[in-house]
Each structure stands twice: as structure tokens, then as C-alpha cells.
Coordinates of C-alpha atoms in Angstrom, one line a residue:
Chain A
X1 CA 0.0 0.0 0.0
X2 CA 1.3 3.5 -0.9
X3 CA 0.2 6.7 0.7
X4 CA -0.9 9.2 -2.0
X5 CA -1.7 12.0 0.4
X6 CA -2.7 12.8 4.0
X7 CA -4.2 16.0 5.3
X8 CA -5.5 17.0 8.7
X9 CA -9.2 17.6 8.8
X10 CA -11.5 18.2 11.7
X11 CA -8.8 16.9 14.1
X12 CA -8.5 13.6 12.2
X13 CA -6.6 12.6 9.1
X14 CA -8.0 12.3 5.5
X15 CA -5.8 10.0 3.5
X16 CA -5.7 8.6 0.0
X17 CA -3.9 5.3 -0.7
X18 CA -3.2 3.0 -3.6
X19 CA -2.4 -0.7 -3.7
X20 CA -2.0 -3.5 -6.3
X21 CA -5.3 -5.3 -6.1
X22 CA -5.4 -9.1 -6.6
X23 CA -9.2 -9.1 -6.9
X24 CA -9.3 -6.5 -9.7
X25 CA -5.9 -7.2 -11.2
X26 CA -5.0 -3.5 -11.3
X27 CA -3.9 -0.7 -9.0
X28 CA -6.8 0.5 -6.9
X29 CA -7.1 3.8 -5.0
X30 CA -9.2 4.4 -1.9
X31 CA -9.7 7.1 0.7
X32 CA -9.8 6.7 4.5
X33 CA -10.7 9.2 7.1
X34 CA -9.3 8.4 10.5
X35 CA -11.0 10.2 13.4
X36 CA -9.1 11.7 16.3
X37 CA -10.5 9.0 18.6
X38 CA -8.2 6.4 16.9
X39 CA -5.4 7.8 19.0
X40 CA -7.0 6.0 21.9
X41 CA -7.6 2.6 20.1
X42 CA -9.4 1.0 17.2
X43 CA -12.6 2.7 16.0
X44 CA -15.7 1.5 14.1
X45 CA -15.4 1.3 10.3
X46 CA -18.1 2.7 8.0
X47 CA -17.9 1.9 4.3
X48 CA -19.2 4.4 1.8
X49 CA -19.8 3.1 -1.7
X50 CA -20.2 5.7 -4.4
X51 CA -22.4 6.0 -7.5
X52 CA -21.9 5.9 -11.2
X53 CA -19.0 7.9 -12.7
X54 CA -17.5 8.5 -9.3
X55 CA -14.0 7.6 -7.9
X56 CA -13.0 7.6 -4.2
X57 CA -12.6 11.3 -4.5
X58 CA -16.2 12.6 -5.1
X59 CA -17.6 11.9 -1.7
X60 CA -14.3 12.8 -0.1
X61 CA -14.5 16.2 -1.7
X62 CA -18.3 16.8 -1.5
X63 CA -19.8 14.4 1.0
X64 CA -19.2 16.6 4.1
X65 CA -18.7 13.5 6.4
X66 CA -15.6 14.5 8.3
X67 CA -17.0 16.9 10.9
X68 CA -19.6 14.5 12.2
X69 CA -17.4 11.4 11.7
X70 CA -14.7 13.1 13.9
X71 CA -17.4 13.9 16.5
X72 CA -18.7 10.4 16.6
X73 CA -15.4 8.6 16.2
X74 CA -16.1 6.8 12.9
X75 CA -13.5 5.7 10.4
X76 CA -14.9 6.3 6.9
X77 CA -13.5 4.2 4.0
X78 CA -14.3 5.3 0.5
X79 CA -13.3 2.8 -2.2
X80 CA -13.3 3.4 -6.0
X81 CA -16.3 2.2 -8.0
X82 CA -14.5 0.0 -10.5
X83 CA -11.2 -1.3 -11.6
X84 CA -9.3 1.1 -13.8
X85 CA -6.3 1.3 -16.2
X86 CA -5.1 0.7 -19.7
X87 CA -5.3 -3.0 -19.3
X88 CA -8.9 -3.0 -18.0
X89 CA -11.6 -3.6 -20.6
X90 CA -13.9 -0.6 -20.8
X91 CA -16.5 1.3 -22.9
X92 CA -15.1 4.8 -22.8
X93 CA -18.2 6.6 -23.9
X94 CA -20.6 4.6 -21.7
X95 CA -21.0 6.1 -18.2
X96 CA -23.2 3.2 -17.2
X97 CA -20.7 0.4 -17.8
X98 CA -17.0 -0.3 -17.2
X99 CA -14.8 2.4 -15.5
X100 CA -16.8 4.1 -12.8
X101 CA -19.6 1.6 -13.1
X102 CA -18.5 -1.7 -11.5
X103 CA -21.9 -2.1 -9.8
X104 CA -20.2 -4.0 -6.9
X105 CA -20.5 -7.4 -8.7
X106 CA -18.1 -10.2 -9.4
X107 CA -18.2 -10.4 -13.2
X108 CA -18.4 -13.9 -14.7
X109 CA -18.2 -13.1 -18.4
X110 CA -15.2 -12.5 -20.6
X111 CA -13.5 -10.1 -21.0
X112 CA -14.7 -8.6 -17.7
X113 CA -14.3 -11.5 -15.2
X114 CA -10.6 -10.8 -14.7
X115 CA -10.9 -7.3 -13.4
X116 CA -14.5 -6.5 -12.5
X117 CA -14.6 -8.2 -9.2
X118 CA -15.7 -5.4 -7.0
X119 CA -17.8 -7.6 -4.7
X120 CA -14.8 -9.6 -3.8
X121 CA -12.7 -6.5 -3.6
X122 CA -15.1 -4.6 -1.2
X123 CA -16.0 -7.6 0.9
X124 CA -12.6 -9.4 1.0
X125 CA -9.4 -7.8 -0.2
X126 CA -9.9 -4.2 1.0
X127 CA -11.3 -5.1 4.4
X128 CA -8.2 -7.2 5.0
X129 CA -6.0 -4.3 4.0
X130 CA -7.9 -1.9 6.2
X131 CA -7.7 -4.2 9.1
X132 CA -4.0 -4.7 8.7
X133 CA -3.0 -1.0 8.1
X134 CA -5.5 1.2 9.9
X135 CA -6.7 1.4 13.6
X136 CA -10.0 -0.3 12.6
X137 CA -12.3 -2.2 14.9
X138 CA -13.5 -4.8 12.4
X139 CA -16.0 -6.2 14.9
X140 CA -17.9 -2.9 14.4
X141 CA -18.6 -2.2 10.7
X142 CA -21.4 -0.4 8.9
X143 CA -22.0 0.3 5.3
X144 CA -23.8 2.9 3.2
X145 CA -23.7 4.4 -0.2
X146 CA -25.3 6.5 -2.9
X147 CA -27.2 5.4 -6.0
X148 CA -25.2 2.5 -7.6
X149 CA -23.3 2.5 -4.3
X150 CA -26.6 2.4 -2.3
X151 CA -27.4 -0.7 -4.3
X152 CA -24.0 -2.0 -3.4
X153 CA -24.4 -1.3 0.3
X154 CA -27.9 -2.9 0.5
X155 CA -26.8 -6.1 -1.4
X156 CA -23.6 -6.4 0.6
X157 CA -25.3 -5.9 3.9
X158 CA -28.1 -8.4 3.0
X159 CA -25.5 -11.0 2.1
X160 CA -23.3 -10.4 5.1
X161 CA -25.6 -9.5 8.0
X162 CA -23.2 -11.1 10.5
X163 CA -20.5 -8.6 9.5
X164 CA -22.4 -5.3 9.4
X165 CA -24.3 -3.8 12.2
X166 CA -25.8 -1.0 10.2
X167 CA -26.8 -0.2 6.6
X168 CA -28.2 2.9 5.1
X169 CA -28.5 4.3 1.6
X170 CA -29.0 7.6 -0.3
X171 CA -31.2 7.2 -3.4
X172 CA -30.2 3.6 -4.0
X173 CA -31.0 1.6 -7.1
X174 CA -33.6 -0.6 -5.5
X175 CA -34.0 -3.2 -8.2
X176 CA -31.1 -3.1 -10.6
X177 CA -32.1 -6.2 -12.5
X178 CA -35.1 -4.4 -14.0
X179 CA -33.8 -0.8 -14.2
X180 CA -32.8 0.6 -17.6
X181 CA -29.5 2.0 -16.6
X182 CA -28.2 -1.2 -14.9
X183 CA -29.7 -4.1 -17.0
X184 CA -27.1 -3.7 -19.8
X185 CA -24.2 -3.7 -17.3
X186 CA -25.5 -6.7 -15.4
X187 CA -25.9 -8.6 -18.7
X188 CA -22.4 -7.8 -19.8
X189 CA -20.8 -8.6 -16.3
X190 CA -23.0 -11.6 -15.4
X191 CA -24.3 -13.1 -18.6
X192 CA -27.7 -13.5 -20.2
X193 CA -29.0 -15.9 -17.5
X194 CA -30.8 -13.5 -15.2
X195 CA -31.0 -16.0 -12.3
X196 CA -27.3 -15.1 -11.6
X197 CA -28.3 -11.4 -11.2
X198 CA -30.5 -12.1 -8.2
X199 CA -27.4 -12.1 -5.9
X200 CA -26.9 -8.4 -6.8
X201 CA -30.5 -7.1 -6.5
X202 CA -31.7 -5.9 -3.1
X203 CA -35.3 -6.6 -3.7
X204 CA -34.7 -10.1 -5.0
X205 CA -32.2 -10.9 -2.3
X206 CA -35.0 -10.1 0.2
X207 CA -37.5 -12.2 -1.8
X208 CA -35.0 -15.0 -1.7
X209 CA -34.8 -14.9 2.1
X210 CA -31.9 -12.6 2.9
X211 CA -32.5 -10.3 5.8
X212 CA -31.0 -7.3 7.6
X213 CA -32.3 -6.0 10.9
X214 CA -33.2 -2.5 9.7
X215 CA -32.5 -0.1 6.9
X216 CA -32.6 3.7 6.5
X217 CA -33.1 5.1 3.0
X218 CA -33.3 8.8 2.0
X219 CA -34.6 9.7 -1.4
X220 CA -35.1 13.1 -3.0
X221 CA -38.4 13.8 -4.7
X222 CA -36.7 16.0 -7.3
X223 CA -34.2 13.3 -8.2
X224 CA -34.3 12.9 -12.0
X225 CA -33.6 9.2 -11.8
X226 CA -36.4 8.5 -9.3
X227 CA -39.0 6.9 -11.5
X228 CA -36.9 5.0 -14.0
X229 CA -33.8 4.0 -12.2
X230 CA -34.2 4.2 -8.4
X231 CA -37.8 3.3 -7.5
X232 CA -37.5 3.0 -3.7
X233 CA -41.1 1.8 -3.5
X234 CA -39.9 -1.6 -4.8
X235 CA -37.6 -1.8 -1.8
X236 CA -40.5 -0.7 0.4
X237 CA -42.7 -3.4 -1.0
X238 CA -40.0 -6.1 -0.6
X239 CA -39.4 -5.1 3.0
X240 CA -43.1 -5.0 3.8
X241 CA -43.6 -8.5 2.4
X242 CA -40.6 -9.8 4.3
X243 CA -41.5 -8.0 7.5
X244 CA -38.2 -6.2 7.4
X245 CA -37.8 -2.8 9.1
X246 CA -37.2 0.0 6.6
X247 CA -37.2 3.7 7.3
X248 CA -37.8 5.3 3.9
X249 CA -37.8 9.1 3.9
X250 CA -38.9 11.0 0.8
X251 CA -37.1 14.3 1.0
X252 CA -39.0 17.1 -0.7
X253 CA -37.3 18.9 -3.6
X254 CA -33.9 17.3 -3.1
X255 CA -32.1 16.0 -6.2
X256 CA -29.6 13.3 -6.9
X257 CA -26.5 15.4 -6.2
X258 CA -24.0 15.7 -3.4
X259 CA -26.1 18.6 -2.1
X260 CA -28.7 16.0 -1.2
X261 CA -26.1 13.5 0.2
X262 CA -24.3 16.2 2.3
X263 CA -27.6 17.5 3.7
X264 CA -28.5 14.1 5.2
X265 CA -25.0 12.9 5.9
X266 CA -25.1 13.8 9.6
X267 CA -28.4 11.8 10.0
X268 CA -26.8 8.7 8.4
X269 CA -23.6 9.0 10.4
X270 CA -25.6 9.2 13.6
X271 CA -27.7 6.2 12.6
X272 CA -24.6 4.2 12.1
X273 CA -22.8 5.4 15.2
X274 CA -25.7 4.5 17.4
X275 CA -25.6 0.9 16.1
X276 CA -21.8 0.7 16.2
X277 CA -21.3 1.7 19.8
Chain B
X1 CA -28.1 37.0 -15.5
X2 CA -28.6 33.4 -16.4
X3 CA -29.1 30.5 -14.0
X4 CA -26.7 27.7 -14.7
X5 CA -28.0 25.4 -12.0
X6 CA -29.9 25.3 -8.7
X7 CA -30.0 22.5 -6.2
X8 CA -31.6 22.2 -2.8
X9 CA -29.1 21.9 0.0
X10 CA -29.5 22.0 3.8
X11 CA -33.0 23.4 3.3
X12 CA -31.6 26.3 1.2
X13 CA -30.7 26.6 -2.4
X14 CA -27.2 26.4 -3.9
X15 CA -27.2 28.2 -7.3
X16 CA -24.7 28.9 -10.0
X17 CA -25.2 32.0 -12.3
X18 CA -23.5 33.7 -15.2
X19 CA -23.7 37.3 -16.5
X20 CA -22.0 39.5 -18.9
X21 CA -19.7 41.6 -16.8
X22 CA -19.0 45.2 -17.7
X23 CA -16.1 45.4 -15.2
X24 CA -14.3 42.4 -16.7
X25 CA -15.5 42.7 -20.3
X26 CA -16.4 39.0 -20.3
X27 CA -18.9 36.5 -19.0
X28 CA -18.5 35.9 -15.3
X29 CA -19.8 32.9 -13.2
X30 CA -20.6 33.0 -9.5
X31 CA -22.3 30.9 -6.9
X32 CA -24.9 31.9 -4.3
X33 CA -26.2 29.9 -1.4
X34 CA -29.6 31.3 -0.3
X35 CA -30.5 30.0 3.2
X36 CA -34.0 29.0 4.1
X37 CA -34.5 32.1 6.2
X38 CA -34.7 34.1 3.0
X39 CA -38.3 32.9 2.7
X40 CA -39.1 35.4 5.5
X41 CA -37.2 38.4 4.2
X42 CA -33.7 39.6 3.2
X43 CA -30.8 37.9 4.9
X44 CA -27.2 39.1 5.6
X45 CA -24.7 38.6 2.8
X46 CA -21.3 37.0 3.3
X47 CA -18.7 37.2 0.5
X48 CA -16.2 34.4 0.1
X49 CA -13.1 35.1 -2.1
X50 CA -11.2 32.1 -3.3
X51 CA -7.5 31.5 -3.8
X52 CA -5.1 31.0 -6.7
X53 CA -6.3 28.5 -9.4
X54 CA -9.9 28.4 -8.1
X55 CA -13.2 29.2 -9.7
X56 CA -16.5 29.8 -7.9
X57 CA -16.8 26.0 -7.7
X58 CA -14.0 24.9 -5.4
X59 CA -15.3 26.3 -2.2
X60 CA -18.9 25.5 -3.3
X61 CA -17.8 21.9 -3.6
X62 CA -15.4 21.5 -0.8
X63 CA -15.9 24.4 1.7
X64 CA -18.7 22.8 3.7
X65 CA -20.4 26.1 4.4
X66 CA -24.0 25.3 3.7
X67 CA -25.0 23.4 6.9
X68 CA -24.0 26.3 9.2
X69 CA -25.0 29.1 6.8
X70 CA -28.5 27.5 6.7
X71 CA -28.5 27.4 10.5
X72 CA -27.4 31.0 10.9
X73 CA -29.4 32.4 8.0
X74 CA -26.4 33.7 5.9
X75 CA -26.3 34.1 2.2
X76 CA -22.9 33.0 0.8
X77 CA -21.7 34.6 -2.4
X78 CA -18.7 32.9 -4.1
X79 CA -17.3 34.9 -7.1
X80 CA -14.7 33.7 -9.6
X81 CA -11.1 34.7 -9.0
X82 CA -10.4 36.3 -12.4
X83 CA -11.9 37.2 -15.8
X84 CA -11.9 34.3 -18.2
X85 CA -12.3 33.5 -21.9
X86 CA -10.6 33.4 -25.3
X87 CA -10.5 37.2 -25.5
X88 CA -8.9 37.6 -22.1
X89 CA -5.1 37.9 -22.0
X90 CA -3.6 35.1 -20.0
X91 CA -0.4 33.1 -19.3
X92 CA -1.7 29.6 -19.7
X93 CA 1.1 27.8 -17.9
X94 CA 1.4 30.3 -15.0
X95 CA -0.9 29.5 -12.1
X96 CA 0.2 32.7 -10.3
X97 CA -1.0 35.1 -13.0
X98 CA -4.0 35.6 -15.3
X99 CA -6.8 33.1 -15.2
X100 CA -7.5 32.0 -11.7
X101 CA -5.1 34.7 -10.3
X102 CA -6.8 38.1 -10.5
X103 CA -5.6 39.1 -7.0
X104 CA -8.7 41.3 -6.6
X105 CA -7.0 44.3 -8.2
X106 CA -8.0 46.8 -10.9
X107 CA -5.2 46.4 -13.4
X108 CA -3.8 49.6 -14.9
X109 CA -1.4 48.1 -17.4
X110 CA -2.0 47.0 -21.0
X111 CA -3.1 44.4 -22.0
X112 CA -4.6 43.5 -18.7
X113 CA -6.4 46.7 -17.8
X114 CA -9.5 46.0 -19.9
X115 CA -10.4 42.7 -18.2
X116 CA -8.6 42.3 -14.9
X117 CA -10.8 44.6 -12.9
X118 CA -11.7 42.3 -10.1
X119 CA -11.7 45.0 -7.4
X120 CA -14.4 46.9 -9.2
X121 CA -16.2 43.7 -10.0
X122 CA -16.3 42.5 -6.4
X123 CA -17.0 45.8 -4.8
X124 CA -19.3 47.4 -7.4
X125 CA -20.8 45.4 -10.2
X126 CA -21.5 42.1 -8.5
X127 CA -22.9 43.6 -5.3
X128 CA -25.4 45.6 -7.4
X129 CA -26.4 42.4 -9.2
X130 CA -26.8 40.5 -6.0
X131 CA -28.8 43.3 -4.4
X132 CA -31.1 43.4 -7.4
X133 CA -31.6 39.7 -7.9
X134 CA -31.3 37.9 -4.6
X135 CA -33.1 38.4 -1.2
X136 CA -30.0 40.1 0.2
X137 CA -29.9 42.6 3.1
X138 CA -27.0 44.8 1.8
X139 CA -26.9 46.7 5.0
X140 CA -25.5 43.6 6.6
X141 CA -22.4 42.4 4.7
X142 CA -19.3 40.5 5.7
X143 CA -16.4 39.2 3.7
X144 CA -13.9 36.4 4.0
X145 CA -11.6 34.3 1.9
X146 CA -8.6 32.0 1.5
X147 CA -5.0 32.7 0.6
X148 CA -5.2 35.1 -2.4
X149 CA -8.9 35.5 -1.5
X150 CA -7.9 36.2 2.1
X151 CA -5.7 39.0 0.8
X152 CA -8.7 40.1 -1.2
X153 CA -11.0 40.1 1.8
X154 CA -8.6 41.9 4.1
X155 CA -7.9 44.7 1.5
X156 CA -11.5 45.1 0.5
X157 CA -12.6 45.3 4.1
X158 CA -9.9 47.8 5.0
X159 CA -10.9 50.0 2.1
X160 CA -14.6 49.7 2.7
X161 CA -15.1 49.5 6.5
X162 CA -18.4 51.3 6.2
X163 CA -19.8 48.6 4.1
X164 CA -18.6 45.4 5.9
X165 CA -19.4 44.6 9.5
X166 CA -17.1 41.6 9.6
X167 CA -13.9 40.3 8.0
X168 CA -12.0 37.0 8.5
X169 CA -9.5 35.0 6.5
X170 CA -8.1 31.6 6.1
X171 CA -4.3 31.6 5.5
X172 CA -4.3 35.0 3.8
X173 CA -1.4 36.4 1.8
X174 CA -0.5 39.1 4.5
X175 CA 1.8 41.2 2.4
X176 CA 1.5 40.5 -1.3
X177 CA 3.7 43.3 -2.4
X178 CA 6.8 41.5 -1.0
X179 CA 5.8 37.8 -1.5
X180 CA 7.4 35.8 -4.3
X181 CA 4.2 34.4 -5.7
X182 CA 2.4 37.7 -5.9
X183 CA 5.0 40.3 -6.8
X184 CA 5.2 39.3 -10.5
X185 CA 1.5 39.5 -10.8
X186 CA 1.2 42.9 -9.1
X187 CA 4.0 44.1 -11.4
X188 CA 2.1 43.0 -14.6
X189 CA -1.3 44.2 -13.4
X190 CA -0.2 47.5 -11.8
X191 CA 3.1 48.5 -13.3
X192 CA 6.6 48.9 -12.0
X193 CA 5.8 51.8 -9.7
X194 CA 5.2 50.0 -6.4
X195 CA 3.5 52.9 -4.8
X196 CA 0.4 51.9 -6.7
X197 CA 0.6 48.4 -5.1
X198 CA 0.0 49.7 -1.6
X199 CA -3.8 49.9 -2.2
X200 CA -3.7 46.1 -2.5
X201 CA -1.6 45.1 0.4
X202 CA -3.3 44.6 3.8
X203 CA -0.2 45.4 5.9
X204 CA 0.6 48.6 3.9
X205 CA -3.1 49.7 3.9
X206 CA -3.0 49.5 7.7
X207 CA 0.4 51.4 7.7
X208 CA -1.3 54.0 5.6
X209 CA -4.1 54.5 8.1
X210 CA -6.8 52.2 6.9
X211 CA -8.6 50.5 9.8
X212 CA -11.1 47.7 10.4
X213 CA -12.6 47.1 13.9
X214 CA -11.4 43.5 14.3
X215 CA -10.1 40.6 12.2
X216 CA -10.1 36.8 12.6
X217 CA -7.3 34.9 10.8
X218 CA -6.7 31.1 10.9
X219 CA -3.4 29.7 9.7
X220 CA -2.3 26.1 9.5
X221 CA 1.2 25.4 10.8
X222 CA 1.8 22.6 8.2
X223 CA 0.9 25.0 5.3
X224 CA 3.6 24.7 2.7
X225 CA 3.2 28.4 1.7
X226 CA 3.4 29.8 5.3
X227 CA 7.0 31.1 5.4
X228 CA 7.4 32.4 1.9
X229 CA 4.0 33.4 0.7
X230 CA 1.6 34.0 3.6
X231 CA 3.5 35.3 6.7
X232 CA 0.7 36.1 9.0
X233 CA 3.2 37.6 11.5
X234 CA 3.5 40.6 9.2
X235 CA -0.2 41.2 9.6
X236 CA 0.1 40.7 13.3
X237 CA 2.9 43.3 13.4
X238 CA 0.9 45.8 11.4
X239 CA -2.2 45.4 13.6
X240 CA -0.1 45.7 16.7
X241 CA 1.5 48.9 15.5
X242 CA -1.9 50.3 14.5
X243 CA -3.7 49.2 17.7
X244 CA -6.1 47.1 15.5
X245 CA -7.7 44.0 17.0
X246 CA -6.6 40.8 15.4
X247 CA -7.3 37.2 16.5
X248 CA -4.6 35.1 14.8
X249 CA -4.9 31.4 15.5
X250 CA -2.1 29.1 14.4
X251 CA -3.7 25.7 13.8
X252 CA -1.4 22.9 14.5
X253 CA -0.6 20.5 11.6
X254 CA -3.3 21.9 9.3
X255 CA -2.2 22.5 5.6
X256 CA -3.4 24.9 2.9
X257 CA -6.2 22.7 1.5
X258 CA -9.9 22.7 1.8
X259 CA -9.5 20.2 4.7
X260 CA -8.2 23.2 6.6
X261 CA -10.8 25.6 5.4
X262 CA -13.7 23.3 6.0
X263 CA -12.5 22.4 9.5
X264 CA -12.7 26.1 10.6
X265 CA -15.6 27.2 8.4
X266 CA -18.1 26.9 11.2
X267 CA -16.1 29.1 13.4
X268 CA -15.8 31.8 10.7
X269 CA -19.5 31.7 9.9
X270 CA -20.4 32.1 13.6
X271 CA -18.0 35.0 13.8
X272 CA -19.7 36.7 10.9
X273 CA -23.2 35.9 12.0
X274 CA -22.6 37.4 15.4
X275 CA -21.6 40.7 13.8
X276 CA -24.3 40.7 11.1
X277 CA -27.2 40.2 13.5

């Protein structure tokens, strides 16, 4: 692991790091905020998964998480959203596939299966690195994210409820297997047989018996992707049918941007901190 | 004036606007955050002047001012740092002059005098536009900024103490007329006769009799520009000699980045709000 930069922020340290990833067969960059409480011992770890087109940097720059994370004593880890590099197959003009659009799946199809293994990267390789190199209490982990990263957070929490004590999402893609902006990507990463897609669809994971104690989802009503891409009512329906606790808050006139995320960041951090204590 | 974008944030509205500027003889872009209190009537206006290489967007993205501005009921106006465009003379590879480096002066020298009139723009044209088009209480204005923009805020406040009730700065250039990264720019904008530079140097304005009731300055001790470019002790000395109140806070291990600015943003907003009530 190499340190790209560190900078004091809100009495903690915001760092950016790179490492050669086995899962993704390329160098991967990620950001970690270490709160000041880490001086006294390991702190809980909160994973933030970003949306389409983002790198580790977008939420680091615009998410406004440091003040409250420093107050609550949370480490915030912000991974990239896909493998990257000259050797990684990509569709350069397609923002919904390839670079910036890993969808947190392990691809099974050539030529993507070698690099696009973001599920393994986020759930296996990067946690091992974080545990080894940062003052992280891995017994206390939470996960959240935005849009494609909200989908990632929900699906990863549903498949690993023993690992995560808390899960929330900003404007998540509730049912990627039927949404226009995610179906083509899932087809290319996972193949034409849609039964394999169920492992990466929050609503279908719930239908298939996966459970998480409780979820918090914020969704802006002025979000341009609400009706076609996000559709939180499908998650609401799945949770209702499964008897799973979901707090879904429709936030009037908020859009899909970091202005929406940063507005409700404090609420989400407090939600996680309460469950990670 | 044209609206580029608006987005709800922290119950207020973050907007970006453009207009054809007479002062700068080009189109200029600026950002305005209108807090929710504006629904009940005009609100105080706080001007934020950015540093070298920045546009209106850097502090809008990374400054983390909206949560507290919304709480305190402050409008935040973030202008660009220079004129821009094909027709504007520039030195493309020089980050300390031209685009992104207007230094908030009115240039007197050809070929810069036609466009580089940021002092007139910030103190005349843009306030008139803001007063006309936004719910701004122009009887209650404050000003702050970072680095080159800290220099801008200090000099503009010192020259217009009747207009501004409050002035603070993050890591300001204290004495631009003798600092390596600003001397070449002042020479090109203002000519070889350095007597004309005194109107744009906070320490020399104070030496020449200009006063402001009290100043707050934060400066990181790990700031790479501290010794050569910023030198807050020169401001401290000028204030001491003039009997002017300065609160200078040296912040241990903070650098020159937005991580430093955002960490102390709340303090500055509270300082201004107290004096703008």
C-alpha cells in the first residue's frame, strides 16, 4: 500500500492510498478518514460506496462527512467504483458500464471477469488491507452508499448481515435487475441468464430470504432518476412482504447530487454510530 | 443574469449563475447559497473570495459552508477569481497570474487593464447584481476568503469599513507586495511603480491609516506556503502597531487545503453571524 496524500481535517486525518489489487488485477485507489479517537484505540469502520461515474474522491470532496465522523469517532472508508487502467476492458463513452460503473458485482463473463470483481474487492481484499493497516475495529462495521453505491451497500449488507451492524443508503438503485441503466451492465458482467443477477439485487435478495435488521433510505423527490432508475417503492414493497424494518424518507425537492447527500450525511452517520457503539 | 443550476441543499438553495460583466468585459460565473430564512425576508450577505487556481466552484464543492450558513441564515456569495475567456489575455502555464489569479485588483497596465478589474467587479458590479436579484440585506455584509482570497477580503474590508461589518481570512497572503508568488502578478497588473501596489496590500493599507474594527485569521502550521507566501506575522505586526484587534490562530498541523478551510468554516461563519445580526 502506498500513501498518495494525507491531510489533517476536523482533528482527524483524511488520507488517499493506492495498492496493487489481486481481486481487480490492477492498482486501486481508496480514501480513509481516521477520526481523532483512533489515538486511543481502534474505531468502528463505516464503508461508503459511491455511485456511477465516481471515484473515491467525489464523496471525499463533496460528502461533508468529516466533521460528524470526527465527532462520533467513525473511520470512513471510500473505495473506488470499478477497476481502472489501460489493461482493464472498458467502454469509454458509456457512463453506465466499465470504468466508474462496477456495480459491486463479481463479473463472470469474458473479458470482464478478470478485473470487474468489485464484490470480492469490497468484501474481502480491501477489508483485509484496512484491518492490517488502519486502527480499525473490524467487529464494528457499517456500510452505506449512494445510487449504484446504495445498491452495493444494500446487497452487501443483505449477504453479510453477520459482518455489518448497520446499513443505510442515499437514493439507492432498489432493483437493478429491472432498471434501464443497470440491466445492460448486469448482462455484460454476469451473462444472459438472469438467475445469476438475483445475488446483486436488493429486492430479489430479500425475496430469496436474505434479511437485515433495519435499513434507513433517504430519497429526494426532485431526483431525475427516481421513477426509472431508483424506485424506492420496490424496496419498500419487498421489505413489507418480508417483515423487514425500513425507514424510507422521501425528501421534498432534493435532487440526486452531493447537495442531497451532504444534507443528510449527519443523519446517516448518527444512525450508524448508534448501532456501532 | 442566467441561471446555470440550482439545487436544494440543507433546506436552502445552492445556485450557480452567469452574467455579462462590464467590469471584466467577459462573462463571469458566480455561486450563491440562499439560506431557508430568506423565505421570511432579506438575509445578511457573506462574500467568500477564493485562492489561486480556483473558480467559484472549489469552495462551493469543498468548503462545507451550507449546513452552518443555513442554520445561521447567511447568504454566501462565491465569485470567480479572475476574468476568463478566449478574448482575455492570459499566461496559460502560469498559475500565479492571469486566469485564476486576478488578485482582486484593478489592473492599470496593458493588455490587462481591460479585463482584470476584479476589485471593481467584487465591490461594485457584483454587489449591485446580488442586491437586485437575490433576497440580500445589503446593510449587513461580511467578507472572508482563503489565501489570495484572504488577501482580497482583508484589503477590500480595510478600504470599505463602512460597508462590511465583519472580515475574516483563512491563510491570507498578508503582504502580497513583497511575497514571491504575488510580486510578478502585481507588477504586470499594476506596473513597476510599487507605490500603486499599496492599495492592495493589507499590511501597507494599515500602515497608511486604513482600519477595520477586528479581524479573525486562521493559519495552519503545516501550510507549505506559510513562510514564503503567507507570513501572518506581518499582519500581526501591522495590527499591533496600529492598535487594531486581530485574532490570529495558528492551527497545529493543518495544511493549505480545503480540509483546513472546512475544518474552521463553522467558526468563521459564527464570527460573521454574530456581527451581522
